[in-house]
Amino acid sequence: MLYQLHEFWRAGLAPYTYFADAGAKMYSSNDSWLASLPGAQRTAAAFELMYRLGKDYEKPEFGIHQVEVDGTPVPVVERVALEKPFCRLLRFKRFTDNEDKLRDLKDDPSVLVVAPLSGHHATLLRDTVQTLLADHKVYITDWTDARMVPASQGPFHLDDYIAYVQDFIRHIGTDNLHVISVCQPTVPVLAAISLMAAHGEPLPKSMVMMGGPIDTRESPTSVNNLATRQPLSWFQDNVIHNVPVNYPGQGRRVYPGFLQHMGFVAMNPERHQTSHWDFYQDLLKGDLDSAAAHRKFYDEYNAVLDMPAEYYLDTIRTVFQEHLLPRGLWDVAGERVDPSKIHGCALLTIEGELDDISGQGQTRAAHKLCTGIPAADRKHVTVEGAGHYGIFSGRRWRTQVYPQVRDFIAAHAGRVESTPGRTPKKKPTR
C-alpha cells in the first residue's frame, strides 16, 4: 500500500503547494500591493521554498533548439526516430540552408547516447547531448516512466534492455556509428555489442563507456555495498510496489521513483539541506542568478521515473551481486556474453577520480574483457577532480572530457582533428 499512500499524501499536499505558489507571486510581483508591505520579500521567499519542497516535478524537456557549429548558430529539431513501449529513440536533427555546411553536417559521425534507466530521465544528459551536437549527429535513448506503460505491454527485463539497444543500433546503422553509454548502461551496451559480434553482425565503430559498473568488485562504493548487504528477496519485498489505479500502468510492479529519490537525498542529506537554505537566502538577497541555478538543478534532480521491477531486480542480481559479466558467466536469452568476440570496434573508458557511484577501476575493467580489440584501439581516461556527474556534464565535461571523446570518435571514424573544434581533416578509413 506504500505507493497508494504516497499518492494520497501527494494529492492532499497539492492545495498547499498551489497556495504557496500563489503566495510567492503575490508577495513578490511588482503589480501586487502586497509586495510593498514590510517583510514581503521574506514572506515571498518562504512561500517559494515551501512550494518547491512540496510540488510535483514533471519530466523536463531537453529544450535544445540551437547549437553553435563552427561559430555559426544552427537550428536543432527533436524527433522521434523509433518508438517502443518502454523507450523512444530520439534524434536531434540539425538544419541549415548553407549547402556547404549541410554537406559537412551530413558527413559528421553518428552518436548513440544510451542514457541510464536508473531513476532520472534522459534529460539529465542534456549537457552531454548539446555538446556532442557541435560535431556529431546525435541520438539518445529516452526511457519511459514505467507507470505510464500499460501492464498489457508485458514485463521489461534486463534482457529486453539489451534487445532495445541492439534494435536502436540496427535502426541507425553502423556505417559511422559510435555508442556512448553513461553509468548503468555500460553493462547492457557491452552485452548487446558482444552478442552482435558473436552473430557476425556489423558493429559500431567505437564504444565510449563513462562511469559504469562493469565490475563492481573494483573499488566498491556505498551504492555497491547497499546492493550486496541484502539478499535479492529483501529488495523484492521492500522496494517493489504496484502502480496505483490513477496511472496507465496500474498494477505493474515497479521500483517507484519517489523511493529512488529518497535514496538519492539520503546519500547526502546535509548537502541538500544547505542548498535549500542557500536558495532561501539568495531570494532574500535578490541574487536571482543563484536562485535560478538552484531551480534549474532541482527541476531535473527531483524529476524521477519508476523502473520496471523485473529490470531492476535483474540488474541488482546480475551486476552487483553475482558479477556475471566480469566472471564470464552471463547468459542473455540463452546465449553467453563474451566481450572477447568484439573486433573492429574501438573502446574508450572514462572514470572520475572522485566518483562515489562507480568507483575507480569499475569501468576500466572493460579492457580486461575486450581482449579482441587491439591495444592501439583502446584508451582509458581518468578525469582528475571529477565526480560521477562531472564526467558527462558541466565545465569539466565540456573542457576536459569532451575534447578527448571527440578526438577518439574522429580517429575511429576515418577523421582526425588538427586543432580544437571542428574543421577536421580526412584520413584513410581504419
XYZ file of C-alpha atoms in Angstrom:
430
model
C 0.000 0.000 0.000
C 3.017 2.327 0.210
C 2.623 3.652 -3.354
C -1.094 4.285 -2.793
C -0.377 6.086 0.500
C 2.196 8.229 -1.264
C -0.384 9.201 -3.879
C -2.918 10.113 -1.180
C -0.295 12.222 0.586
C 0.706 13.929 -2.673
C -2.922 14.705 -3.541
C -3.543 16.095 -0.057
C -0.449 18.289 -0.275
C -1.384 19.721 -3.684
C -3.713 22.532 -2.419
C -0.998 23.773 -0.060
C 1.618 23.850 -2.809
C -0.762 25.791 -5.074
C -1.387 28.221 -2.223
C 2.363 28.577 -1.609
C 2.985 29.245 -5.304
C 0.265 31.904 -5.357
C 1.611 33.454 -2.149
C 5.133 33.667 -3.524
C 3.858 35.510 -6.603
C 1.550 37.843 -4.669
C 4.305 38.959 -2.303
C 6.966 39.390 -4.997
C 5.148 40.705 -8.069
C 5.654 44.371 -8.920
C 1.966 44.574 -9.789
C 0.825 43.464 -6.323
C 0.305 45.888 -3.428
C 1.288 43.051 -1.067
C 4.846 43.301 -2.347
C 5.182 46.742 -0.723
C 4.316 45.509 2.770
C 7.080 45.201 5.393
C 8.620 41.708 5.288
C 7.089 40.952 1.869
C 10.372 39.673 0.406
C 10.918 37.311 3.342
C 7.323 36.052 3.058
C 7.650 35.507 -0.692
C 10.906 33.599 -0.191
C 9.343 31.351 2.448
C 6.342 30.662 0.239
C 8.536 29.752 -2.750
C 10.694 27.434 -0.678
C 7.543 25.731 0.616
C 6.231 25.428 -2.947
C 9.402 23.878 -4.307
C 9.666 21.406 -1.432
C 6.084 20.222 -1.931
C 5.447 20.459 -5.678
C 5.295 17.515 -8.063
C 8.178 17.550 -10.548
C 7.278 16.546 -14.091
C 9.702 15.239 -16.703
C 11.727 18.205 -18.026
C 12.166 18.997 -21.704
C 15.520 18.735 -23.433
C 14.919 22.237 -24.769
C 17.791 22.078 -27.284
C 16.711 24.323 -30.141
C 20.048 25.629 -31.399
C 23.742 24.781 -31.269
C 26.830 26.562 -32.475
C 28.770 24.818 -35.263
C 31.984 26.456 -36.475
C 30.861 29.662 -34.790
C 27.506 29.688 -36.607
C 24.145 29.101 -34.889
C 22.415 26.007 -36.310
C 18.746 25.186 -35.556
C 18.010 21.811 -33.924
C 14.749 19.874 -34.081
C 13.989 16.977 -31.716
C 12.384 14.000 -33.487
C 11.282 10.500 -32.526
C 13.300 8.142 -34.723
C 11.874 4.907 -33.281
C 9.355 4.222 -30.539
C 8.985 1.147 -28.353
C 6.734 0.558 -25.325
C 9.473 1.319 -22.788
C 11.690 3.718 -24.733
C 11.808 6.292 -27.520
C 14.871 6.734 -29.700
C 15.215 10.495 -30.137
C 17.149 12.216 -32.911
C 18.388 15.780 -32.583
C 18.471 16.877 -36.199
C 20.475 19.939 -37.229
C 19.323 22.156 -40.112
C 20.983 24.781 -42.297
C 20.334 26.496 -45.641
C 24.058 26.663 -46.409
C 24.806 23.810 -48.850
C 28.488 23.507 -47.921
C 27.728 23.412 -44.214
C 24.904 20.944 -44.842
C 27.356 18.575 -46.538
C 29.675 18.894 -43.540
C 26.828 18.119 -41.143
C 25.846 15.034 -43.150
C 29.444 13.772 -43.025
C 29.612 14.011 -39.236
C 29.752 10.735 -37.288
C 26.538 9.468 -35.706
C 26.478 9.034 -31.941
C 24.001 6.936 -29.975
C 23.914 8.116 -26.361
C 22.491 5.327 -24.215
C 21.055 7.070 -21.171
C 20.737 5.330 -17.819
C 17.457 3.784 -16.738
C 18.198 4.371 -13.074
C 15.760 6.885 -11.659
C 16.309 10.130 -13.530
C 15.083 10.955 -17.017
C 17.369 11.061 -20.057
C 17.234 14.872 -19.855
C 19.908 14.550 -17.168
C 22.255 14.190 -20.169
C 21.110 17.465 -21.767
C 24.605 18.983 -21.494
C 26.121 15.809 -22.949
C 23.830 15.956 -25.980
C 24.205 19.690 -26.547
C 27.992 19.473 -26.509
C 28.077 16.461 -28.839
C 25.844 18.222 -31.382
C 28.639 20.593 -32.381
C 30.458 17.749 -34.156
C 28.045 14.811 -34.420
C 24.629 13.558 -35.427
C 23.135 12.651 -32.065
C 20.554 10.076 -30.965
C 19.568 9.269 -27.373
C 17.504 6.620 -25.596
C 14.591 8.334 -23.831
C 13.322 5.739 -21.354
C 9.621 5.789 -20.494
C 8.335 6.063 -16.939
C 7.130 2.512 -16.199
C 3.965 3.786 -14.507
C 2.916 5.181 -17.889
C 3.273 1.832 -19.694
C 0.079 -0.291 -19.614
C 0.524 -3.656 -17.920
C -0.755 -5.253 -21.135
C 2.660 -4.450 -22.705
C 4.178 -7.150 -20.506
C 7.298 -7.110 -18.316
C 10.630 -5.472 -19.106
C 13.783 -7.366 -18.154
C 17.471 -6.548 -18.467
C 17.485 -8.866 -21.499
C 14.843 -6.605 -23.083
C 17.025 -3.568 -22.442
C 19.840 -5.281 -24.346
C 17.474 -6.137 -27.217
C 16.349 -2.490 -27.363
C 19.957 -1.293 -27.657
C 20.589 -3.746 -30.479
C 17.436 -2.635 -32.312
C 18.445 1.017 -31.997
C 21.934 0.289 -33.350
C 20.469 -1.601 -36.314
C 17.941 1.180 -36.959
C 20.613 3.891 -37.077
C 23.096 1.745 -38.986
C 26.705 1.038 -38.072
C 28.488 2.658 -41.058
C 29.754 5.563 -38.956
C 28.079 4.956 -35.598
C 29.651 5.407 -32.170
C 27.889 4.348 -28.967
C 28.295 6.340 -25.751
C 26.969 4.719 -22.577
C 26.771 6.703 -19.341
C 26.810 4.872 -15.987
C 24.342 1.959 -15.717
C 24.027 1.178 -19.464
C 27.725 0.393 -19.872
C 26.891 -3.189 -18.857
C 23.943 -3.867 -21.224
C 25.668 -1.971 -24.052
C 28.759 -4.158 -23.748
C 26.487 -7.216 -23.715
C 24.499 -6.006 -26.733
C 27.597 -5.397 -28.855
C 29.221 -8.644 -27.676
C 26.193 -10.649 -28.802
C 26.056 -8.806 -32.138
C 29.743 -9.640 -32.645
C 29.081 -13.297 -31.867
C 26.364 -13.304 -34.554
C 28.695 -11.751 -37.118
C 26.664 -8.537 -37.333
C 28.250 -5.183 -38.273
C 29.383 -3.311 -35.171
C 29.621 0.384 -34.284
C 32.994 1.961 -34.950
C 33.589 2.638 -31.249
C 32.225 2.314 -27.726
C 32.688 5.120 -25.201
C 31.887 3.953 -21.666
C 31.621 6.543 -18.914
C 31.465 5.860 -15.173
C 29.797 2.452 -15.406
C 29.655 -0.660 -13.182
C 31.372 -3.157 -15.484
C 32.993 -4.855 -12.478
C 31.695 -3.621 -9.122
C 34.244 -5.718 -7.252
C 36.750 -2.967 -8.075
C 36.759 -0.096 -5.529
C 33.225 -0.763 -4.264
C 31.267 2.355 -3.264
C 28.429 2.838 -0.794
C 25.993 2.298 -3.681
C 27.623 -1.063 -4.469
C 27.649 -2.062 -0.801
C 23.943 -1.307 -0.443
C 23.200 -3.761 -3.262
C 25.260 -6.523 -1.662
C 24.306 -6.156 2.010
C 20.801 -7.542 1.459
C 19.614 -10.641 -0.434
C 17.622 -10.181 -3.624
C 14.451 -11.156 -1.761
C 14.872 -8.103 0.504
C 14.733 -5.751 -2.495
C 11.722 -7.589 -3.892
C 9.857 -7.358 -0.578
C 10.811 -3.802 0.407
C 11.208 -1.576 -2.657
C 8.926 -3.143 -5.277
C 5.323 -1.896 -5.378
C 2.261 -1.890 -7.624
C 1.428 1.190 -9.711
C -1.821 2.773 -8.408
C -5.017 2.944 -10.451
C -4.590 6.606 -11.439
C -1.828 5.784 -13.942
C -1.915 3.920 -17.295
C 0.446 1.286 -15.866
C -1.867 0.400 -12.976
C -0.972 -2.940 -11.460
C 2.536 -3.032 -12.946
C 5.290 -3.959 -10.482
C 7.863 -1.149 -10.249
C 10.621 0.372 -8.169
C 8.855 3.731 -7.590
C 10.598 6.967 -8.419
C 9.722 8.562 -5.089
C 11.606 5.795 -3.237
C 14.592 6.261 -5.515
C 14.516 9.997 -4.858
C 14.534 9.361 -1.109
C 17.610 7.210 -1.640
C 19.353 9.946 -3.665
C 18.729 12.525 -0.936
C 19.722 10.113 1.859
C 23.175 9.746 0.312
C 23.961 13.367 1.218
C 21.137 14.997 3.202
C 23.276 17.798 4.643
C 24.194 18.990 1.169
C 20.550 19.254 0.103
C 19.517 20.953 3.341
C 22.259 23.533 2.885
C 21.308 24.010 -0.766
C 17.677 24.804 0.090
C 18.703 27.192 2.872
C 21.087 28.959 0.475
C 18.221 29.226 -2.030
C 16.086 30.958 0.611
C 18.942 33.318 1.428
C 19.535 34.071 -2.273
C 15.886 35.088 -2.623
C 16.221 37.415 0.363
C 19.387 38.976 -1.061
C 17.874 39.321 -4.522
C 20.536 37.050 -6.059
C 18.316 35.974 -8.945
C 21.072 34.165 -10.887
C 21.902 31.825 -7.992
C 18.205 31.235 -7.310
C 17.620 30.400 -10.970
C 20.538 27.935 -10.918
C 19.011 26.218 -7.875
C 15.625 25.920 -9.605
C 17.221 24.529 -12.759
C 19.196 21.880 -10.881
C 16.332 20.662 -8.705
C 13.804 20.721 -11.556
C 15.990 17.992 -13.059
C 17.141 16.262 -9.878
C 13.651 15.935 -8.393
C 12.061 14.611 -11.591
C 12.226 10.828 -11.288
C 10.636 7.850 -13.017
C 9.501 4.390 -11.978
C 11.662 1.454 -13.091
C 10.163 -1.894 -14.133
C 10.619 -4.324 -11.253
C 11.962 -7.132 -13.444
C 14.688 -4.929 -14.925
C 15.688 -3.508 -11.542
C 15.949 -6.897 -9.839
C 17.823 -8.378 -12.824
C 20.353 -5.554 -12.576
C 20.842 -5.960 -8.812
C 21.462 -9.691 -9.215
C 23.488 -9.711 -12.446
C 25.648 -6.619 -11.983
C 26.017 -6.010 -8.255
C 25.539 -9.354 -6.501
C 26.745 -12.088 -8.857
C 29.101 -10.062 -11.123
C 28.188 -12.307 -14.048
C 29.733 -10.153 -16.790
C 33.330 -9.949 -15.461
C 33.159 -13.587 -14.337
C 32.211 -14.691 -17.877
C 29.003 -16.370 -16.677
C 26.296 -14.112 -18.097
C 23.727 -15.690 -20.405
C 21.265 -13.454 -22.274
C 18.328 -15.165 -23.963
C 20.250 -18.433 -23.730
C 23.499 -17.044 -25.210
C 26.739 -16.457 -23.326
C 28.010 -12.863 -23.335
C 31.640 -12.905 -24.481
C 33.208 -9.423 -24.996
C 36.380 -11.021 -26.369
C 34.480 -11.625 -29.617
C 34.313 -7.876 -30.311
C 36.567 -6.902 -33.238
C 36.700 -3.723 -35.314
C 35.107 -1.618 -32.587
C 37.363 0.712 -30.597
C 36.956 1.188 -26.828
C 37.308 4.326 -24.708
C 36.608 4.151 -20.969
C 36.277 7.236 -18.763
C 36.235 7.434 -14.975
C 36.070 10.297 -12.489
C 38.788 10.446 -9.851
C 36.220 11.244 -7.142
C 33.317 9.158 -8.433
C 31.337 7.918 -5.419
C 28.856 5.899 -7.501
C 31.106 3.878 -9.820
C 34.498 3.544 -8.167
C 37.832 3.705 -9.968
C 38.574 0.566 -11.949
C 34.934 -0.469 -12.409
C 34.650 0.967 -15.931
C 38.286 0.312 -16.842
C 37.552 -3.393 -16.288
C 36.039 -3.436 -19.786
C 39.587 -3.524 -21.195
C 40.260 -6.850 -19.461
C 37.168 -8.317 -21.121
C 37.527 -6.889 -24.640
C 40.706 -8.784 -25.485
C 39.805 -8.939 -29.179
C 40.243 -5.171 -29.521
C 43.890 -4.254 -30.251
C 45.645 -2.127 -27.645
C 46.035 0.639 -30.249
C 42.244 0.911 -30.422
C 41.716 1.029 -26.669
C 42.149 4.006 -24.362
C 41.352 4.867 -20.743
C 40.940 8.324 -19.197
C 40.711 9.209 -15.501
C 39.433 12.755 -15.034
C 41.193 14.411 -12.104
C 38.934 16.146 -9.605
C 35.746 14.911 -11.282
C 32.898 13.171 -9.517
C 30.301 10.986 -11.186
C 28.321 13.751 -12.880
C 31.388 15.790 -13.780
C 32.490 13.332 -16.458
C 29.381 13.907 -18.586
C 28.005 17.292 -17.513
C 29.354 20.695 -16.597
C 32.625 22.512 -17.123
C 34.942 19.502 -16.779
C 32.877 17.554 -19.311
C 32.989 20.380 -21.838
C 36.633 21.385 -21.423
C 38.456 18.198 -20.377
C 36.390 15.146 -21.282
C 34.593 16.074 -24.479
C 37.717 17.011 -26.495
C 39.090 13.517 -25.839
C 35.786 11.871 -26.719
C 35.545 13.951 -29.905
C 39.081 13.138 -30.989
C 38.687 9.430 -30.204
C 35.498 9.223 -32.258
C 37.081 11.179 -35.101
C 40.130 8.909 -35.127
C 37.930 5.832 -35.483
C 35.541 7.395 -37.966
C 38.275 7.943 -40.548
C 38.869 11.550 -39.429
C 41.297 13.341 -37.141
C 41.151 16.807 -35.605
C 44.096 19.065 -36.436
C 43.060 21.752 -33.928
C 40.441 22.032 -31.188
C 36.966 22.495 -32.614
C 35.767 21.315 -35.989
C 37.293 21.594 -39.467
C 38.524 18.007 -39.396
C 40.877 16.577 -41.989
C 40.166 13.338 -43.795
C 42.313 10.296 -43.305
C 42.032 6.757 -44.677
C 39.396 4.588 -43.025
C 40.840 2.357 -40.341
